[in-house]
């Protein structure tokens, strides 16, 4: 496997393979266009799809991650479509038909009775579209361009619910993430955030389709179900509802997430599962001074009296309740923050939070969004080059296999080798395992293992636990020592299979660091090959 400073990125070699294929197919425009798309993918932002069942909270989570109200969350026609969110110089929404025709979409912003933005925020009006060519068409997908630092780094794809009563609606998500058949069926997403409210057969079935497509076993990448996204993270969405909006709701959600994580990790379907209260996270990201003032007023109400008022959203908004906040504003708070968010905000103010900015930070942290951002950064953003290279190699393997008979045939063995040798995925699986279970190793060793496989970041000094200013020679010494240590741990006679595989993964990560630092080990056990059995980390 090739390593580089981006953290096991394969981009340089992938570029070379794609370029060689483009030369071989110079006289075949259709195939050349597919290869051009492979090349472009390497230069574009990472593509992350949000998926899950109907009403899982995908659009709300998207708004929270971006920190702006850019995705409609009400049950309109646009939530039945695949919608791409990209960075742009100015807000713009465009509808595309299956044949490439486009039309501008009118964006409407609702407002509540008190003059604040309403709970439903934006709506994309798909009526009366004026297409740039020909007669009216059926909308195939939407593309939203929006100025956003988050979208500059990551293109987010919001997908329809997989359990929609309409087969056509559910099929749109399946085609995007688990394409079937045809040499044009190339993967559209590099990674997936899958939202769970429960863990039922529909969730497991869909995750298995993504998992079997991602070719985690290193089998032939050109089999009928093409390789899917390499990274998959689970989110227990609407986590505050698990505890019925109680102040300890997220504790209950964390227990549920741990159970889901254990079940999914054992099958290799998901690297991590994080509980997130998406509604609270978005409301915290866009908290207004007037809302803070309302919470401050509610904090003066006796605890028992306010608790009785918060038995339900309808009761909380009743005009006959003697609360120091107008009923219209109370209804707005319930729609924006939920009962859990209101209880938490009032409690934090009673405990000493004294301004809107501080409250927003506290609510964001407690919503689970900060933890999710950390996991997304470590497992997706810092590994963006490898995830994109995996998508491009997957597409290239399928193109070469379905268009034989040229000089490009000689490229296919190397492409398949690269797809089969994805050490970064072994690291991702192990990171997920460490979140849900603890290996029988001393705490200091667990911390070192977590760091070495990229749990604190993929830069060489972060993996080695050193200062950013540490000289290369010292880093080499530390990396070589790590190779020896973790190979020795893996050979320990009392180590069970799971622990041995984890230690082998750490050793291989250390070897990768030596390659980055231009000092490959020279010991007799310099290179290792992880066993490819059903219960390994590779």
Short mmCIF file of C-alpha atoms in Angstrom, two decimals, residues 64-67 150 285 364 368-378:
data_model
loop_
_atom_site.label_atom_id
_atom_site.label_comp_id
_atom_site.label_asym_id
_atom_site.label_seq_id
_atom_site.Cartn_x
_atom_site.Cartn_y
_atom_site.Cartn_z
CA UNK A 64 -27.06 22.10 12.18
CA UNK A 65 -23.81 21.00 10.53
CA UNK A 66 -23.78 24.00 8.18
CA UNK A 67 -25.02 26.36 10.91
CA UNK A 150 -18.50 23.98 5.78
CA UNK A 285 -26.27 27.31 16.13
CA UNK A 364 -24.31 22.79 21.10
CA UNK A 368 -23.95 15.88 20.62
CA UNK A 369 -23.06 18.01 17.58
CA UNK A 370 -19.52 18.77 18.80
CA UNK A 371 -18.83 15.06 19.25
CA UNK A 372 -20.23 14.33 15.79
CA UNK A 373 -18.08 17.09 14.26
CA UNK A 374 -15.00 15.57 15.89
CA UNK A 375 -15.77 12.12 14.52
CA UNK A 376 -16.53 13.55 11.06
CA UNK A 377 -13.25 15.44 11.12
CA UNK A 378 -11.12 12.47 12.18
#
